[in-house]
Coordinates of C-alpha atoms in Angstrom, one line a residue:
X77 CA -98.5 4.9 89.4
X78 CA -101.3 7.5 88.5
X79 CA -104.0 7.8 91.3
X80 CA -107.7 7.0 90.7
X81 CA -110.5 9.7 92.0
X82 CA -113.1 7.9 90.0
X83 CA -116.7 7.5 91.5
X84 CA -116.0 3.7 91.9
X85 CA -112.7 3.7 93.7
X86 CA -113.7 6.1 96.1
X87 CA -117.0 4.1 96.9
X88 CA -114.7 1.1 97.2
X89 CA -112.5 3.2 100.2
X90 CA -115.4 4.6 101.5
X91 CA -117.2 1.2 102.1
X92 CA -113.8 -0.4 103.5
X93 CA -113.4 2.5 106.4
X94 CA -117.2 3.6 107.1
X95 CA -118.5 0.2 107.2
X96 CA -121.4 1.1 109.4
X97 CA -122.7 4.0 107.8
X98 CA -124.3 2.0 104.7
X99 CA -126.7 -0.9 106.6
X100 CA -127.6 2.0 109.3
X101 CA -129.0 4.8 106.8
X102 CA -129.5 3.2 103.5
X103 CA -127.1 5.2 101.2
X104 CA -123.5 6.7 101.0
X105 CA -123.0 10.2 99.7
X106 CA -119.0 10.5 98.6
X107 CA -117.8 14.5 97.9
X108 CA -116.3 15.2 94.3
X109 CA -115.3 18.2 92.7
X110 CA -118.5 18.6 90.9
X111 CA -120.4 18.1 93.8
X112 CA -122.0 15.4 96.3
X113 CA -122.4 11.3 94.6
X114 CA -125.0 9.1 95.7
X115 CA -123.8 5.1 95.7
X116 CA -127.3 2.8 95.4
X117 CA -124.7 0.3 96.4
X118 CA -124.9 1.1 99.7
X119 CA -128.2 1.6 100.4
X120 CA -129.8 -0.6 103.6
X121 CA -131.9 -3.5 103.2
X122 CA -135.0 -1.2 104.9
X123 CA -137.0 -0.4 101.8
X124 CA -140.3 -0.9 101.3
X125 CA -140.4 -2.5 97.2
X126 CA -138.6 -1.8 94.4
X127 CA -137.0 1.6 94.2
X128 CA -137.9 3.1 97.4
X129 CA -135.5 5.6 98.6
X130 CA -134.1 5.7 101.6
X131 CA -135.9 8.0 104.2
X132 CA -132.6 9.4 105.2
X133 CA -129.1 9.9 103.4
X134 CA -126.1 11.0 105.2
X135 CA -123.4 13.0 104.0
X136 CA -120.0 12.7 104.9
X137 CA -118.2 16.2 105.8
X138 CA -115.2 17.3 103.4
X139 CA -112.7 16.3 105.7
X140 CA -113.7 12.8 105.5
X141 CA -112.9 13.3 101.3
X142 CA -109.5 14.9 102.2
X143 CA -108.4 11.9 104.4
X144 CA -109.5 9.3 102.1
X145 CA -107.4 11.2 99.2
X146 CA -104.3 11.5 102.2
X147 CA -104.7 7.8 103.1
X148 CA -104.4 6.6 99.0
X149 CA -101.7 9.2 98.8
X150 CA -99.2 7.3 101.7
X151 CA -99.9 4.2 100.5
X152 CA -98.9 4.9 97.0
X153 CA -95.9 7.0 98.2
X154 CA -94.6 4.2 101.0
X155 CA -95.0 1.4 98.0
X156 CA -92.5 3.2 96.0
X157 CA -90.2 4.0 99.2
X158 CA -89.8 0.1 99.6
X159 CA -89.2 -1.2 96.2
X160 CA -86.6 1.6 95.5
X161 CA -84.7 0.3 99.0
X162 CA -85.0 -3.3 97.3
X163 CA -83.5 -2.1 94.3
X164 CA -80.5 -0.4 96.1
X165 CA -80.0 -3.2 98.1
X166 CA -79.4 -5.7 95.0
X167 CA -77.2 -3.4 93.4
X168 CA -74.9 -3.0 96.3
X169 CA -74.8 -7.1 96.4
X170 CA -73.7 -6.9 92.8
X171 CA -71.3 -4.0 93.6
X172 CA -69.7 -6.2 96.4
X173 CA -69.5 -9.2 94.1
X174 CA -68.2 -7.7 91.4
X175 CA -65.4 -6.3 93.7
X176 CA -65.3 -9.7 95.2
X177 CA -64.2 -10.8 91.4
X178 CA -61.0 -9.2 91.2
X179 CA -61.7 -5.6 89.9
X180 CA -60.7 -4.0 93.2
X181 CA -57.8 -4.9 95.2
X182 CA -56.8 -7.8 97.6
X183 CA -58.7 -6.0 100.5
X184 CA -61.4 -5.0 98.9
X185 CA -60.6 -1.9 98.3
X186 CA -61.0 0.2 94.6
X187 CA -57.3 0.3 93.0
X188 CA -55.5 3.2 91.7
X189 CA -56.2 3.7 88.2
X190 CA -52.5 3.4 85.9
X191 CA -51.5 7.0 85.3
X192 CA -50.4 8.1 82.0
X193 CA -47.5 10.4 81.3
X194 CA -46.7 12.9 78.8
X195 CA -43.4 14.6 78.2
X196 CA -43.5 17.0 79.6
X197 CA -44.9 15.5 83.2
X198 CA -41.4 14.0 83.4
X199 CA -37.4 14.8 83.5
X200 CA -34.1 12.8 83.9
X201 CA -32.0 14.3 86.4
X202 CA -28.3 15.5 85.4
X203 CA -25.4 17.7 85.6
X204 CA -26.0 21.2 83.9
X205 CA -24.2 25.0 84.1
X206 CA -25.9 26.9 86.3
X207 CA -26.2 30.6 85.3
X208 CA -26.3 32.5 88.9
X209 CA -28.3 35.7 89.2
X210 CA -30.5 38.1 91.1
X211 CA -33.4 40.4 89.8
X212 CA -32.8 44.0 89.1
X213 CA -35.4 46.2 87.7
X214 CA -35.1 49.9 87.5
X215 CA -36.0 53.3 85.4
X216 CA -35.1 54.5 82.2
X217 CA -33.7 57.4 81.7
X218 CA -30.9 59.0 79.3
X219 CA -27.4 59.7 80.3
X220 CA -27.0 62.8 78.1
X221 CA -29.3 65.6 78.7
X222 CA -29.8 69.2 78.6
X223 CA -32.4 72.0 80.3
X224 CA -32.5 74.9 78.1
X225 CA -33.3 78.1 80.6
X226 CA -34.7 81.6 79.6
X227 CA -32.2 84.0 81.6
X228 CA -34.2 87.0 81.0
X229 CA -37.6 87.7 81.1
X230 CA -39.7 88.8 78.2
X231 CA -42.7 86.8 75.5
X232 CA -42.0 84.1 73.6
X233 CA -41.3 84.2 69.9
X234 CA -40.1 82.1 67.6
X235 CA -40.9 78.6 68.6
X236 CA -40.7 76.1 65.7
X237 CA -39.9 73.2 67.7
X238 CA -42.6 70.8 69.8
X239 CA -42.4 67.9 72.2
X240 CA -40.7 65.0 70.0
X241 CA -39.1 66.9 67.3
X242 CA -35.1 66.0 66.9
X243 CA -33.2 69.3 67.2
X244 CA -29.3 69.8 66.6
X245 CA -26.5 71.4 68.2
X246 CA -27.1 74.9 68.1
X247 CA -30.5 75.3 66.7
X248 CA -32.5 77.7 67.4
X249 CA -36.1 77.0 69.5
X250 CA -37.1 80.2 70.6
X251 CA -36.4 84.0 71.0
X252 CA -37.3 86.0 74.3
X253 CA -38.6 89.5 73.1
X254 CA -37.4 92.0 76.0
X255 CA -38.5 95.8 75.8
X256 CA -36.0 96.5 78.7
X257 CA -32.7 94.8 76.9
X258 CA -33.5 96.5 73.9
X259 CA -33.8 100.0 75.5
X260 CA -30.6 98.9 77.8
X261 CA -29.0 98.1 74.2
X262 CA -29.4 101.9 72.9
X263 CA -28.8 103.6 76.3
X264 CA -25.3 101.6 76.3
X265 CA -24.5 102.5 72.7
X266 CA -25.2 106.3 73.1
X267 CA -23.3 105.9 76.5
X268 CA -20.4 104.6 74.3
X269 CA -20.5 107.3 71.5
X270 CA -20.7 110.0 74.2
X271 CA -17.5 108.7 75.8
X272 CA -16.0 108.4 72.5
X273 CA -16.3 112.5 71.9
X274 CA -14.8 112.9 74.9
X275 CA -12.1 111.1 74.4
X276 CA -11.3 112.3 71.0
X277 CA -11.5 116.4 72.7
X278 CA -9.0 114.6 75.0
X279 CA -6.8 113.5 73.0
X280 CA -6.5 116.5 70.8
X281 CA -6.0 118.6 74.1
X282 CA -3.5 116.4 75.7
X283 CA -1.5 116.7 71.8
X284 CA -1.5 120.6 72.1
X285 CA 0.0 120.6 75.4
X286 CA 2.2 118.3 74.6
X287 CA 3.4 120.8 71.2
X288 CA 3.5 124.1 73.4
X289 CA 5.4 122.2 76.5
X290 CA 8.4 121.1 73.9
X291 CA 8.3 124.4 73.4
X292 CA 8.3 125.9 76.4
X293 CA 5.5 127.6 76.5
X294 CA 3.8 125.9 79.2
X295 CA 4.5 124.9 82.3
X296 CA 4.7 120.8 83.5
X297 CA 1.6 121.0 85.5
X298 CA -0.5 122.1 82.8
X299 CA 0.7 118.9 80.7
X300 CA 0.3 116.4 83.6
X301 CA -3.8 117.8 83.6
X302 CA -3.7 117.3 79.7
X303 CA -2.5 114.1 80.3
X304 CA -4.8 113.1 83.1
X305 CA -8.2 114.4 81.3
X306 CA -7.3 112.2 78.4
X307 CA -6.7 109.1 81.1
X308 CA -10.2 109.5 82.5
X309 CA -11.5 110.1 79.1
X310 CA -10.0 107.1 77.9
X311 CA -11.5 105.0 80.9
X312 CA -14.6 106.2 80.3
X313 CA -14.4 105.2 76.5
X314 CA -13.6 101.5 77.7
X315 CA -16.1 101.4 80.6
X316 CA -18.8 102.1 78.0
X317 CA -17.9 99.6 75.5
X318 CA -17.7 97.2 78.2
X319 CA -21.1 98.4 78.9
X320 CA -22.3 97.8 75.7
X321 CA -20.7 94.7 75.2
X322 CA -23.3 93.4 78.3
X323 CA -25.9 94.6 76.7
X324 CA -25.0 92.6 73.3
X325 CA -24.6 89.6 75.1
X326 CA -27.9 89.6 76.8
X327 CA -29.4 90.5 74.1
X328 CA -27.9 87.7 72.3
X329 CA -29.2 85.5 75.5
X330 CA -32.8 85.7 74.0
X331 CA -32.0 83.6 71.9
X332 CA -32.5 80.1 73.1
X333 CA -30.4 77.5 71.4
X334 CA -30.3 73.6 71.5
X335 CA -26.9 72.4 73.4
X336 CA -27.2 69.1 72.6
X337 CA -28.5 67.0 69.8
X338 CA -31.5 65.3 70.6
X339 CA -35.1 64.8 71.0
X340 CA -37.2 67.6 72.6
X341 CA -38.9 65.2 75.7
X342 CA -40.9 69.0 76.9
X343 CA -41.5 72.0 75.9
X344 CA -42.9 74.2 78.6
X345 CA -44.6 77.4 76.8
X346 CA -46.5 78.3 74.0
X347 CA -46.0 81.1 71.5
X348 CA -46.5 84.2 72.9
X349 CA -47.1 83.2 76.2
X350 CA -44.5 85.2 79.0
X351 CA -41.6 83.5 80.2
X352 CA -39.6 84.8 83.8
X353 CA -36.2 84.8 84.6
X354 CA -34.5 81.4 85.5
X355 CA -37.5 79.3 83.8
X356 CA -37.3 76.1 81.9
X357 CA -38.6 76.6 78.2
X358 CA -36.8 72.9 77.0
X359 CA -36.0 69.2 78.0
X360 CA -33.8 67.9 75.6
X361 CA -32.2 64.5 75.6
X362 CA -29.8 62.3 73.7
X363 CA -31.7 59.1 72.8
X364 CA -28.8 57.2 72.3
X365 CA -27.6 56.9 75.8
X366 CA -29.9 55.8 77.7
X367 CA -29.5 53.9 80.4
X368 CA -31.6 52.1 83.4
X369 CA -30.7 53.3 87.2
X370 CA -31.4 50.2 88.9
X371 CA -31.2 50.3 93.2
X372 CA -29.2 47.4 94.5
X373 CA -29.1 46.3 98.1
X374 CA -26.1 47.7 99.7
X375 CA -24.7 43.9 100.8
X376 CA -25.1 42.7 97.1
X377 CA -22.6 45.5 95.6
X378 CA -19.4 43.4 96.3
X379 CA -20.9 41.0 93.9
X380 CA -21.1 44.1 91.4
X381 CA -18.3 44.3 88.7
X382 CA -18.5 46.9 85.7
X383 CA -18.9 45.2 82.3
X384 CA -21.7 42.5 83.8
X385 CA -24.6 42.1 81.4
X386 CA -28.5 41.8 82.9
X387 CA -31.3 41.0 80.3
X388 CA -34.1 43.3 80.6
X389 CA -37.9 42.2 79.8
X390 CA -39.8 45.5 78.7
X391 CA -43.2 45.0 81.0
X392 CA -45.6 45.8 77.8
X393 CA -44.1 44.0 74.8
X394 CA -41.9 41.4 77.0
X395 CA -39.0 41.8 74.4
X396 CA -35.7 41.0 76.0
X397 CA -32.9 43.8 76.5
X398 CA -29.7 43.7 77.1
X399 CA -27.6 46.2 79.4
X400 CA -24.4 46.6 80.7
X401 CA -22.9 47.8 83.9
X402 CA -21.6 50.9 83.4
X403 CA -21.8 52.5 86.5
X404 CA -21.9 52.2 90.2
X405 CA -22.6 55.6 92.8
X406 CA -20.4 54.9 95.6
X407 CA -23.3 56.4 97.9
X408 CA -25.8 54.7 100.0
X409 CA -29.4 56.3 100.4
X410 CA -30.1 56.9 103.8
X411 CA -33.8 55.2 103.8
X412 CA -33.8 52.3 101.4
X413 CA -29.6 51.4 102.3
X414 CA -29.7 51.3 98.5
X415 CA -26.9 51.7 96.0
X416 CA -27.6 53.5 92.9
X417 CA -26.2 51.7 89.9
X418 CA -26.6 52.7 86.2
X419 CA -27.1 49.7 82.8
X420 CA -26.5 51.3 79.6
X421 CA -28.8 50.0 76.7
X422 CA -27.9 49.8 73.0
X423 CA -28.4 53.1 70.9
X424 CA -31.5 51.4 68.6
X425 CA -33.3 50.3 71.8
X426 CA -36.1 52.2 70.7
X427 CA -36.9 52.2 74.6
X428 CA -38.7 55.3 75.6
X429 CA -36.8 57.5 78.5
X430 CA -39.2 56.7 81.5
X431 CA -40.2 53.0 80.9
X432 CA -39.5 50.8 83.8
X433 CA -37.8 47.4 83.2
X434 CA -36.9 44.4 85.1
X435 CA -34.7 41.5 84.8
X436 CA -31.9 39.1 85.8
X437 CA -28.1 39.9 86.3
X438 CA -26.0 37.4 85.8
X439 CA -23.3 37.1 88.3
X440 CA -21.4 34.0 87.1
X441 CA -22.2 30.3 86.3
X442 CA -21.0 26.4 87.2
X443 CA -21.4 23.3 86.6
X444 CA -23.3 20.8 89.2
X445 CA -23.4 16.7 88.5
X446 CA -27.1 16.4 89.5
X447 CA -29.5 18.5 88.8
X448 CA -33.7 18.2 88.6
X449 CA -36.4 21.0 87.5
X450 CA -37.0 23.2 90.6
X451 CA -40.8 22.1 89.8
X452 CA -40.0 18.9 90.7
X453 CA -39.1 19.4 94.2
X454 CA -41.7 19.0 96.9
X455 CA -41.6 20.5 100.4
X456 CA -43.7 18.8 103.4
X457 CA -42.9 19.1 107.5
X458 CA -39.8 16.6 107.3
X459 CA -38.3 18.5 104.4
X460 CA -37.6 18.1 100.4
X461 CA -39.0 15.3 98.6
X462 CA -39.4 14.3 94.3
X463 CA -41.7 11.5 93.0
X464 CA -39.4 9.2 90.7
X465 CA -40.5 6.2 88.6
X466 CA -39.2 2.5 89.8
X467 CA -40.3 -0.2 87.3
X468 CA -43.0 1.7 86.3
X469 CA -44.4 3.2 89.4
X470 CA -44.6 6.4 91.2
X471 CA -42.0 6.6 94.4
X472 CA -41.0 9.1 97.0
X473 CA -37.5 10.2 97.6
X474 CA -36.2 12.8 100.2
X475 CA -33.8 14.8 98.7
X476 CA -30.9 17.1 99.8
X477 CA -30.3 20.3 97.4
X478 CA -27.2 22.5 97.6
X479 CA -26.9 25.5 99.9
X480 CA -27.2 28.8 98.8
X481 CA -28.7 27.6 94.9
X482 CA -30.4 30.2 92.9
X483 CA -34.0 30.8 93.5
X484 CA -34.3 32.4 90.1
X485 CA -33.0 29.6 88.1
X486 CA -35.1 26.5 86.8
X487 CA -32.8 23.8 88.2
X488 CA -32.1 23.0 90.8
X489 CA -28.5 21.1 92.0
X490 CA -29.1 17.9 94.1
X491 CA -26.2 16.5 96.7
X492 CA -28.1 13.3 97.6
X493 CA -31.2 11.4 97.1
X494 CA -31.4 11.2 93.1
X495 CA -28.9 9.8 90.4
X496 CA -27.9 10.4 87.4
X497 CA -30.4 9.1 85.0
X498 CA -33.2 9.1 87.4
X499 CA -36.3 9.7 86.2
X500 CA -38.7 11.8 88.2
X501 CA -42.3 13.9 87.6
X502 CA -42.6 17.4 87.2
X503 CA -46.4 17.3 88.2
X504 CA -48.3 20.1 89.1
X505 CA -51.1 19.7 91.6
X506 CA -52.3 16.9 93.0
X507 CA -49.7 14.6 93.7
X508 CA -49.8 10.8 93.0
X509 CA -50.1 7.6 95.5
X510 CA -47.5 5.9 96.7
X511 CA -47.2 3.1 94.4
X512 CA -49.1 4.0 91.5
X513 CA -48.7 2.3 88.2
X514 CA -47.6 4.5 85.6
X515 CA -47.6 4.3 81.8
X516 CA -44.3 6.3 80.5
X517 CA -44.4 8.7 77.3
X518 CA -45.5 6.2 74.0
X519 CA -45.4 2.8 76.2
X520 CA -48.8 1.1 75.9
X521 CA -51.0 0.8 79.1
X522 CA -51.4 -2.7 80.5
X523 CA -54.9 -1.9 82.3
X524 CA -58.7 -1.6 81.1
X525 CA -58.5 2.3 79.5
X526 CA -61.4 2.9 81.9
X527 CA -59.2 2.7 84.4
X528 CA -56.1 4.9 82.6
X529 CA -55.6 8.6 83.9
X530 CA -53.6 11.4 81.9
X531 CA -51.0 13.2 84.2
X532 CA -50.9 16.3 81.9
X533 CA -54.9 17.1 82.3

């Protein structure tokens, strides 16, 4: 209701609440925004003829305008404040009496609307082979590989091959050019061709002696010197080819080759760059044996026999893998009381060395008469419970499930509380009320579809 500031309604208040101020001085003077209003209306019965103006005309202060505007204010406001409490009242009396009518329950209170199910909110419980299994998860890395070392030091030349490339057996990746093997090389062949002149002078003094001692014309001292000159001579000859044969073979060493064929996983130097003795130029491995080294808790290797399969999952793709047991370390590490086993993968994995996988092993399976969806079993303070539907309502029944089952497998086996055939929910969140009507999977509700819930929302 909009609020009238006219010149009227305000005279009106002000004659209703200043009463005496209009017989005393003859007029009434309201305040307005555009300035001061004088009401005839009020003006006394003192006057002396027809039009005489009052002598005096008093003016009310502002604050007198701001209570009247207050006063109209309340009044509206309160008004309002009482009819809305009227209308709330009559709508709770037709709240009760529609409750009262039978669309809440025999106490009065509002009913549980029917809950529909999908197929997948429910499950029939029954015997299944149970796969039993624990979660590995381990690095990849390749069971053949190869370090290719630089034994000399020297620059590198040569190098044709990069990270990636496939190399084979005996190719060559790189040359180490060495000033000091070269020299070494000529020092040892002069070294050789020196001994080699003395042992021909030997030889052809040792056959004189030999000539003039048939004859007599020396003695056998003389020979036995001939003899032993051409010995040493001859041991020198040999010490210096074996010298020289060193200095081939080193030289020979600078030439790095691939021992293995493969796939270059690093390459260490660049062209030119120097390499020192000892150092590690290539990585090479065989990409068809590789393998995942998976730690296993020391008490779980007596469940461990070679030729068990585990399924992988690759953690970026999710693609499934399968590996077999190929080996088991027979050591324990000291800080983790791990056991290092080893899964190989196919060749055409196409998994790169490095890549970390995870997964089940299975261990063995059997068969249990009763089993329900893990999902389906609920835990509270007095133990395992599943909700199950009796002639089309939702009921709770405490449940026993079998020792030692497998945490990592979907079912779960039931010893008591369930049958075979029984159907119970696989809801997620909030759980239903005891007694609730249900409306299975294609079954037409019986109840008002205001009052029909869906189970899979």
């Amino acid at each position: 209701m909009p609020l009238d500031f006219s010149e009227k309604a305000v005279s009106g208040i002000a004659r209703k609440i200043y009463p005496q101020l209009a017989p005393r001085y003859g007029g009434f003077v309201a305040p307005s925004v555009h300035g001061y209003y004088k009401y005839p209306s009020l003006h006394s019965s003192r006057t002396q003829g027809t039009g005489h103006k009052p002598k005096r005309v008093m003016r009310i202060k502002r604050w007198m305008g701001v209570t009247l505007i207050a006063l109209a204010v309340v009044g509206v406001v309160g008004g309002g404040a009482w009819g809305y409490k009227a209308y709330a009242a009559k709508q709770a009396d037709a709240s009760s009496s529609a409750g009262k009518d039978g669309k809440n329950g025999k106490d009065g209170k509002k009913a549980d609307p029917v809950l529909a199910l999908a197929v997948v909110d429910i499950a029939t419980a029954g015997p299944a082979t149970l796969i039993q299994s624990f979660a590995v998860a381990g690095t990849v890395d390749a069971a053949r590989q190869a370090v290719v070392r630089s034994r000399h030091a020297g620059a590198a030349t040569g190098i044709t091959k990069r990270a990636g490339d496939m190399v084979k057996t005996g190719e060559r990746l790189a040359v180490v050019d060495s000033d000091e093997l070269r020299l070494r090389l000529i020092e040892r062949e002069s070294t050789v061709r020196q001994a080699q002149a003395a042992l021909t002078v030997a030889e052809s003094a040792r056959a004189q002696q030999r000539s003039l001692a048939d004859r007599g014309f020396i003695s056998k001292a003389a020979l036995d010197s001939a003899e032993s000159s051409y010995v040493s001579a001859r041991s020198m000859f040999e010490a210096a080819k074996s010298q020289l044969d060193m200095a081939k073979s080193a030289i020979a060493e600078t030439v790095l080759m691939a021992p293995i064929s493969g796939v270059i996983s690093k390459r260490a130097i660049e062209p030119g760059e120097r390499i020192t003795g000892e150092m590690t130029v290539f990585t090479i491995l065989d990409p068809t044996s590789l393998e995942v080294i998976v730690p296993v808790a020391a008490e779980r290797v007596a469940e461990l026999k070679i030729g068990q399969k585990a399924k992988f999952q690759l953690d970026s793709s999710g693609a499934t893998i399968e590996g077999v047991l190929s080996r088991i370390i027979p050591t324990t590490s000291s800080a983790a009381r791990t056991v290092e086993t080893r899964f190989s993968l196919p060749a055409a994995t196409g998994v790169p060395a490095g890549a970390f996988l995870s997964g089940q092993l299975a261990l063995g399976q059997s068969t249990a008469p009763i089993t329900i969806p893990r999902v389906a079993v609920k835990t509270d303070l007095n133990g395992n419970y599943v909700w199950v539907v009796r002639d089309n309502k939702a009921q709770t029944v405490r449940v026993k499930l079998a020792i030692g089952a497998d945490e990592s497998n979907p079912l779960v086996p039931v010893t008591d509380g369930v049958a075979v055939g029984a159907t119970v929910l696989t809801l997620r969140g909030v759980e239903p009320n005891e007694g609730q009507s249900v409306v299975m999977p294609g079954a037409s509700p019986t109840a008002a579809p205001a009052a029909v819930t869906s189970a899979s929302k």
